[in-house]
Amino acid sequence: MSHSDLYVEVDRSAYTNALAENSPVTKTFFALSALILCVSALSARAFIVPIILFIICTTLTLGLAKVKPHLYLNMFIYPTFMIILSCIFIALFFGVGEPLTQITLPWTIWTIHKSGISMALNIFFSVMGSLSCLFFLVLTTSITDLSLLLRRVHVPTVLVELAILIYRYIFMFMEISHTMTTAQKLRLGGTGWMKKIREVSLLAGNLFIRTLEQGERTFVAMNARGYDGNIYALEEFPKPKKTMIAAIILFDILIVAVIFLTLNIGVI
């Protein structure tokens, strides 16, 4: 799936999922509290907690919100690849204490520690759990609802509007970059390393120019529609149910109890 297609699918899911009409306060409170607990479990080496949160958030996203499975999997592809590479590096080159194995090299003895592998696995589970919490929020809550929520909690207006514009245009420029790259390939570009370097520099320069042009066009269009320094939207969304907030708090308390029960229990 291309970046532009991914943006369209993510945006469509945020507006059309089965939980779209639910209060963004409830969804945001659940996602952020679960994220904080997931990060806290990493420092406590309670690797079971991120696994539990990953299963719950994935179940809510796919089962309750009815998000398409292929979209959810596509969201995980790139971050999972980077996480695996990072964790392999941590497992092989970090750690102290009891060694798991030693490899004799001509210039040194390479030691792989159990603590390094345990650290890598804990980080992997924690990051995957954290991503599932964030993806639950992203795929079930629209940027409009999030911006209204940020204004309700008195986040500065300029930061909220910047977030909206960045969310909109980062994917648009990714699409422009993809179009330019396709045009270069159709013109038999990228046949050598020097040509690739030159084409990347041309792509970056042209994308910068297109960014400035698009910014000017956007500003003119907003002024033509009566822009006075604020981006307005209908500030109406469902109020959070007290029972749901109470259930989330009870859930968080249970997760905290699990963290203490599994404190300092490593993977290996």
mmCIF file of C-alpha atoms in Angstrom:
data_model
loop_
_atom_site.group_PDB
_atom_site.id
_atom_site.type_symbol
_atom_site.label_atom_id
_atom_site.label_comp_id
_atom_site.label_asym_id
_atom_site.label_seq_id
_atom_site.Cartn_x
_atom_site.Cartn_y
_atom_site.Cartn_z
ATOM 1 C CA MET A 1 0.000 0.000 0.000
ATOM 2 C CA SER A 2 1.418 3.400 -1.011
ATOM 3 C CA HIS A 3 1.735 6.268 1.447
ATOM 4 C CA SER A 4 -1.104 8.211 -0.164
ATOM 5 C CA ASP A 5 -3.405 5.174 -0.052
ATOM 6 C CA LEU A 6 -2.460 4.612 3.576
ATOM 7 C CA TYR A 7 -3.366 8.198 4.447
ATOM 8 C CA VAL A 8 -6.756 7.874 2.761
ATOM 9 C CA GLU A 9 -7.479 4.591 4.542
ATOM 10 C CA VAL A 10 -6.418 5.935 7.955
ATOM 11 C CA ASP A 11 -8.527 9.063 7.539
ATOM 12 C CA ARG A 12 -11.519 7.066 6.289
ATOM 13 C CA SER A 13 -11.219 4.635 9.189
ATOM 14 C CA ALA A 14 -11.124 7.492 11.716
ATOM 15 C CA TYR A 15 -14.469 8.785 10.435
ATOM 16 C CA THR A 16 -16.280 5.543 9.577
ATOM 17 C CA ASN A 17 -15.225 2.977 12.215
ATOM 18 C CA ALA A 18 -17.792 1.506 14.586
ATOM 19 C CA LEU A 19 -16.530 3.689 17.463
ATOM 20 C CA ALA A 20 -16.478 6.944 15.497
ATOM 21 C CA GLU A 21 -19.595 8.255 17.263
ATOM 22 C CA ASN A 22 -18.229 7.518 20.727
ATOM 23 C CA SER A 23 -16.767 10.289 22.849
ATOM 24 C CA PRO A 24 -13.162 11.138 21.900
ATOM 25 C CA VAL A 25 -12.539 11.863 25.585
ATOM 26 C CA THR A 26 -13.170 8.213 26.447
ATOM 27 C CA LYS A 27 -11.014 6.865 23.616
ATOM 28 C CA THR A 28 -8.178 9.294 24.304
ATOM 29 C CA PHE A 29 -8.246 8.615 28.045
ATOM 30 C CA PHE A 30 -8.094 4.869 27.457
ATOM 31 C CA ALA A 31 -5.322 5.072 24.835
ATOM 32 C CA LEU A 32 -3.112 7.479 26.807
ATOM 33 C CA SER A 33 -3.543 5.655 30.126
ATOM 34 C CA ALA A 34 -2.720 2.338 28.433
ATOM 35 C CA LEU A 35 0.310 3.939 26.786
ATOM 36 C CA ILE A 36 1.607 5.270 30.111
ATOM 37 C CA LEU A 37 1.134 1.875 31.750
ATOM 38 C CA CYS A 38 2.918 0.181 28.864
ATOM 39 C CA VAL A 39 5.937 2.477 29.222
ATOM 40 C CA SER A 40 5.876 2.063 33.004
ATOM 41 C CA ALA A 41 5.925 -1.708 32.593
ATOM 42 C CA LEU A 42 9.155 -1.398 30.592
ATOM 43 C CA SER A 43 10.977 0.301 33.473
ATOM 44 C CA ALA A 44 9.607 -2.363 35.839
ATOM 45 C CA ARG A 45 10.555 -5.209 33.455
ATOM 46 C CA ALA A 46 6.979 -6.485 33.580
ATOM 47 C CA PHE A 47 6.911 -7.842 30.026
ATOM 48 C CA ILE A 48 3.498 -9.500 30.480
ATOM 49 C CA VAL A 49 1.712 -6.135 30.706
ATOM 50 C CA PRO A 50 2.599 -4.912 27.160
ATOM 51 C CA ILE A 51 1.459 -8.255 25.763
ATOM 52 C CA ILE A 52 -1.880 -7.935 27.583
ATOM 53 C CA LEU A 53 -2.328 -4.344 26.386
ATOM 54 C CA PHE A 54 -1.399 -5.309 22.816
ATOM 55 C CA ILE A 55 -4.027 -8.076 22.773
ATOM 56 C CA ILE A 56 -6.709 -5.827 24.295
ATOM 57 C CA CYS A 57 -6.035 -2.832 22.018
ATOM 58 C CA THR A 58 -5.864 -5.048 18.933
ATOM 59 C CA THR A 59 -9.124 -6.733 19.912
ATOM 60 C CA LEU A 60 -10.825 -3.371 20.428
ATOM 61 C CA THR A 61 -9.477 -2.004 17.147
ATOM 62 C CA LEU A 62 -10.357 -4.986 14.971
ATOM 63 C CA GLY A 63 -13.301 -6.468 16.855
ATOM 64 C CA LEU A 64 -15.120 -3.513 18.395
ATOM 65 C CA ALA A 65 -14.159 -0.679 16.051
ATOM 66 C CA LYS A 66 -14.334 -2.951 12.956
ATOM 67 C CA VAL A 67 -11.129 -1.557 11.448
ATOM 68 C CA LYS A 68 -9.949 -3.458 8.381
ATOM 69 C CA PRO A 69 -7.277 -6.029 9.328
ATOM 70 C CA HIS A 70 -5.088 -5.256 6.294
ATOM 71 C CA LEU A 71 -4.989 -1.568 7.254
ATOM 72 C CA TYR A 72 -4.028 -2.429 10.818
ATOM 73 C CA LEU A 73 -1.260 -4.725 9.612
ATOM 74 C CA ASN A 74 0.049 -2.121 7.165
ATOM 75 C CA MET A 75 0.326 0.357 10.028
ATOM 76 C CA PHE A 76 2.667 -2.058 11.813
ATOM 77 C CA ILE A 77 4.964 -3.000 8.916
ATOM 78 C CA TYR A 78 7.548 -0.196 8.970
ATOM 79 C CA PRO A 79 7.718 0.377 12.742
ATOM 80 C CA THR A 80 7.992 -3.365 13.420
ATOM 81 C CA PHE A 81 10.877 -3.675 10.974
ATOM 82 C CA MET A 82 12.753 -0.827 12.673
ATOM 83 C CA ILE A 83 11.989 -2.214 16.149
ATOM 84 C CA ILE A 84 13.317 -5.662 15.230
ATOM 85 C CA LEU A 85 16.568 -4.198 13.873
ATOM 86 C CA SER A 86 17.030 -2.080 16.989
ATOM 87 C CA CYS A 87 16.292 -4.980 19.335
ATOM 88 C CA ILE A 88 18.725 -7.273 17.513
ATOM 89 C CA PHE A 89 21.429 -4.638 17.973
ATOM 90 C CA ILE A 90 20.559 -4.292 21.684
ATOM 91 C CA ALA A 91 20.536 -8.062 22.220
ATOM 92 C CA LEU A 92 23.937 -8.532 20.607
ATOM 93 C CA PHE A 93 25.862 -5.568 21.976
ATOM 94 C CA PHE A 94 24.262 -4.610 25.301
ATOM 95 C CA GLY A 95 23.945 -6.302 28.661
ATOM 96 C CA VAL A 96 26.000 -7.121 31.736
ATOM 97 C CA GLY A 97 26.294 -9.973 34.185
ATOM 98 C CA GLU A 98 25.841 -13.623 33.291
ATOM 99 C CA PRO A 99 26.879 -14.387 29.696
ATOM 100 C CA LEU A 100 24.644 -16.491 27.472
ATOM 101 C CA THR A 101 27.358 -17.380 24.986
ATOM 102 C CA GLN A 102 30.771 -16.214 23.875
ATOM 103 C CA ILE A 103 32.165 -16.040 20.365
ATOM 104 C CA THR A 104 35.927 -15.933 19.915
ATOM 105 C CA LEU A 105 37.053 -13.517 17.214
ATOM 106 C CA PRO A 106 40.646 -12.884 16.046
ATOM 107 C CA TRP A 107 40.744 -9.513 17.812
ATOM 108 C CA THR A 108 38.403 -9.998 20.799
ATOM 109 C CA ILE A 109 35.885 -12.215 22.552
ATOM 110 C CA TRP A 110 32.312 -11.276 21.746
ATOM 111 C CA THR A 111 30.019 -11.928 24.713
ATOM 112 C CA ILE A 112 26.238 -12.082 24.438
ATOM 113 C CA HIS A 113 24.570 -11.537 27.800
ATOM 114 C CA LYS A 114 21.229 -12.845 29.028
ATOM 115 C CA SER A 115 20.393 -9.393 30.342
ATOM 116 C CA GLY A 116 20.910 -7.935 26.858
ATOM 117 C CA ILE A 117 18.481 -10.373 25.260
ATOM 118 C CA SER A 118 16.002 -9.830 28.093
ATOM 119 C CA MET A 119 16.310 -6.058 27.619
ATOM 120 C CA ALA A 120 15.747 -6.357 23.875
ATOM 121 C CA LEU A 121 12.646 -8.524 24.297
ATOM 122 C CA ASN A 122 11.219 -6.228 26.966
ATOM 123 C CA ILE A 123 11.728 -3.217 24.697
ATOM 124 C CA PHE A 124 10.158 -5.057 21.757
ATOM 125 C CA PHE A 125 7.028 -6.017 23.707
ATOM 126 C CA SER A 126 6.743 -2.549 25.236
ATOM 127 C CA VAL A 127 7.037 -0.743 21.898
ATOM 128 C CA MET A 128 4.554 -3.074 20.193
ATOM 129 C CA GLY A 129 2.091 -2.573 23.041
ATOM 130 C CA SER A 130 2.562 1.202 22.880
ATOM 131 C CA LEU A 131 2.021 1.205 19.119
ATOM 132 C CA SER A 132 -1.214 -0.742 19.491
ATOM 133 C CA CYS A 133 -2.467 1.896 21.969
ATOM 134 C CA LEU A 134 -1.577 4.750 19.596
ATOM 135 C CA PHE A 135 -3.024 3.000 16.540
ATOM 136 C CA PHE A 136 -6.263 2.401 18.422
ATOM 137 C CA LEU A 137 -6.552 6.146 18.964
ATOM 138 C CA VAL A 138 -5.476 7.099 15.430
ATOM 139 C CA LEU A 139 -7.776 4.632 13.668
ATOM 140 C CA THR A 140 -10.867 5.358 15.783
ATOM 141 C CA THR A 141 -10.659 9.129 16.386
ATOM 142 C CA SER A 142 -10.654 11.796 13.684
ATOM 143 C CA ILE A 143 -8.186 14.675 13.667
ATOM 144 C CA THR A 144 -11.145 17.056 14.027
ATOM 145 C CA ASP A 145 -12.272 15.436 17.280
ATOM 146 C CA LEU A 146 -8.704 15.394 18.573
ATOM 147 C CA SER A 147 -8.227 19.084 17.764
ATOM 148 C CA LEU A 148 -11.458 19.968 19.571
ATOM 149 C CA LEU A 149 -10.374 17.903 22.545
ATOM 150 C CA LEU A 150 -6.999 19.654 22.650
ATOM 151 C CA ARG A 151 -8.757 23.011 22.656
ATOM 152 C CA ARG A 152 -11.011 21.861 25.496
ATOM 153 C CA VAL A 153 -7.936 21.114 27.632
ATOM 154 C CA HIS A 154 -6.540 24.574 26.785
ATOM 155 C CA VAL A 155 -3.685 23.578 24.502
ATOM 156 C CA PRO A 156 -2.547 26.776 22.700
ATOM 157 C CA THR A 157 -4.558 27.373 19.546
ATOM 158 C CA VAL A 158 -1.479 27.881 17.395
ATOM 159 C CA LEU A 159 -0.175 24.400 18.337
ATOM 160 C CA VAL A 160 -3.535 22.789 17.554
ATOM 161 C CA GLU A 161 -3.739 24.463 14.151
ATOM 162 C CA LEU A 162 -0.141 23.528 13.362
ATOM 163 C CA ALA A 163 -0.942 19.914 14.219
ATOM 164 C CA ILE A 164 -3.940 19.957 11.867
ATOM 165 C CA LEU A 165 -1.934 21.434 8.989
ATOM 166 C CA ILE A 166 1.017 19.099 9.542
ATOM 167 C CA TYR A 167 -1.301 16.076 9.615
ATOM 168 C CA ARG A 168 -2.882 17.176 6.363
ATOM 169 C CA TYR A 169 0.201 18.158 4.410
ATOM 170 C CA ILE A 170 2.771 15.607 5.483
ATOM 171 C CA PHE A 171 0.852 12.901 3.605
ATOM 172 C CA MET A 172 0.187 15.196 0.659
ATOM 173 C CA PHE A 173 3.906 15.853 0.227
ATOM 174 C CA MET A 174 4.613 12.146 0.582
ATOM 175 C CA GLU A 175 2.234 11.632 -2.326
ATOM 176 C CA ILE A 176 4.000 14.358 -4.341
ATOM 177 C CA SER A 177 7.359 12.723 -3.553
ATOM 178 C CA HIS A 178 6.002 9.361 -4.711
ATOM 179 C CA THR A 179 4.760 10.935 -7.954
ATOM 180 C CA MET A 180 8.135 12.573 -8.618
ATOM 181 C CA THR A 181 9.975 9.319 -7.918
ATOM 182 C CA THR A 182 7.696 7.456 -10.334
ATOM 183 C CA ALA A 183 8.320 10.118 -12.992
ATOM 184 C CA GLN A 184 12.084 9.707 -12.554
ATOM 185 C CA LYS A 185 11.829 5.932 -12.927
ATOM 186 C CA LEU A 186 9.728 6.274 -16.089
ATOM 187 C CA ARG A 187 12.524 8.413 -17.525
ATOM 188 C CA LEU A 188 15.008 5.581 -16.833
ATOM 189 C CA GLY A 189 16.429 7.242 -13.771
ATOM 190 C CA GLY A 190 18.381 5.537 -11.013
ATOM 191 C CA THR A 191 20.678 3.527 -13.270
ATOM 192 C CA GLY A 192 23.800 4.303 -11.209
ATOM 193 C CA TRP A 193 24.835 5.521 -7.779
ATOM 194 C CA MET A 194 25.867 8.982 -8.979
ATOM 195 C CA LYS A 195 22.599 9.383 -10.868
ATOM 196 C CA LYS A 196 20.640 8.247 -7.817
ATOM 197 C CA ILE A 197 22.387 10.826 -5.628
ATOM 198 C CA ARG A 198 21.705 13.542 -8.200
ATOM 199 C CA GLU A 199 18.063 12.506 -8.535
ATOM 200 C CA VAL A 200 17.540 12.510 -4.767
ATOM 201 C CA SER A 201 18.970 16.028 -4.550
ATOM 202 C CA LEU A 202 16.721 17.180 -7.395
ATOM 203 C CA LEU A 203 13.747 15.531 -5.716
ATOM 204 C CA ALA A 204 14.481 17.271 -2.400
ATOM 205 C CA GLY A 205 14.913 20.657 -4.104
ATOM 206 C CA ASN A 206 11.725 20.346 -6.151
ATOM 207 C CA LEU A 207 9.772 19.124 -3.117
ATOM 208 C CA PHE A 208 10.953 22.147 -1.110
ATOM 209 C CA ILE A 209 9.776 24.464 -3.878
ATOM 210 C CA ARG A 210 6.432 22.675 -4.093
ATOM 211 C CA THR A 211 6.102 23.003 -0.313
ATOM 212 C CA LEU A 212 6.511 26.788 -0.484
ATOM 213 C CA GLU A 213 4.076 27.052 -3.401
ATOM 214 C CA GLN A 214 1.465 24.910 -1.670
ATOM 215 C CA GLY A 215 1.818 26.939 1.522
ATOM 216 C CA GLU A 216 1.215 30.174 -0.362
ATOM 217 C CA ARG A 217 -1.806 28.722 -2.183
ATOM 218 C CA THR A 218 -3.243 27.447 1.098
ATOM 219 C CA PHE A 219 -2.815 30.819 2.789
ATOM 220 C CA VAL A 220 -4.501 32.628 -0.115
ATOM 221 C CA ALA A 221 -7.379 30.109 -0.123
ATOM 222 C CA MET A 222 -7.876 30.470 3.639
ATOM 223 C CA ASN A 223 -7.865 34.278 3.424
ATOM 224 C CA ALA A 224 -10.450 34.079 0.636
ATOM 225 C CA ARG A 225 -12.674 32.092 3.017
ATOM 226 C CA GLY A 226 -12.434 34.666 5.796
ATOM 227 C CA TYR A 227 -9.473 33.284 7.764
ATOM 228 C CA ASP A 228 -8.872 35.466 10.848
ATOM 229 C CA GLY A 229 -6.136 33.481 12.561
ATOM 230 C CA ASN A 230 -8.335 30.627 13.788
ATOM 231 C CA ILE A 231 -9.535 27.419 12.149
ATOM 232 C CA TYR A 232 -13.134 26.875 13.219
ATOM 233 C CA ALA A 233 -15.028 23.588 13.473
ATOM 234 C CA LEU A 234 -18.323 22.486 14.971
ATOM 235 C CA GLU A 235 -17.488 21.974 18.644
ATOM 236 C CA GLU A 236 -19.971 19.202 19.247
ATOM 237 C CA PHE A 237 -19.096 15.654 20.157
ATOM 238 C CA PRO A 238 -20.653 13.088 22.496
ATOM 239 C CA LYS A 239 -20.033 13.558 26.188
ATOM 240 C CA PRO A 240 -18.078 10.780 27.905
ATOM 241 C CA LYS A 241 -20.122 8.285 29.873
ATOM 242 C CA LYS A 242 -19.238 8.125 33.545
ATOM 243 C CA THR A 243 -19.556 4.353 33.516
ATOM 244 C CA MET A 244 -16.971 4.074 30.729
ATOM 245 C CA ILE A 245 -14.525 6.364 32.524
ATOM 246 C CA ALA A 246 -14.982 4.335 35.710
ATOM 247 C CA ALA A 247 -14.425 1.088 33.791
ATOM 248 C CA ILE A 248 -11.208 2.454 32.263
ATOM 249 C CA ILE A 249 -9.953 3.539 35.708
ATOM 250 C CA LEU A 250 -10.737 0.076 37.109
ATOM 251 C CA PHE A 251 -8.925 -1.493 34.153
ATOM 252 C CA ASP A 252 -5.878 0.713 34.778
ATOM 253 C CA ILE A 253 -5.852 -0.273 38.452
ATOM 254 C CA LEU A 254 -5.869 -3.954 37.471
ATOM 255 C CA ILE A 255 -2.978 -3.386 35.066
ATOM 256 C CA VAL A 256 -1.017 -1.597 37.810
ATOM 257 C CA ALA A 257 -1.620 -4.621 40.050
ATOM 258 C CA VAL A 258 -0.294 -6.905 37.306
ATOM 259 C CA ILE A 259 2.813 -4.700 37.000
ATOM 260 C CA PHE A 260 3.550 -5.103 40.712
ATOM 261 C CA LEU A 261 2.868 -8.834 40.616
ATOM 262 C CA THR A 262 5.258 -9.348 37.697
ATOM 263 C CA LEU A 263 7.862 -6.836 38.890
ATOM 264 C CA ASN A 264 11.403 -7.567 37.645
ATOM 265 C CA ILE A 265 10.361 -10.802 35.944
ATOM 266 C CA GLY A 266 12.519 -10.892 32.842
ATOM 267 C CA VAL A 267 11.768 -12.775 29.657
ATOM 268 C CA ILE A 268 14.741 -15.101 30.182
#
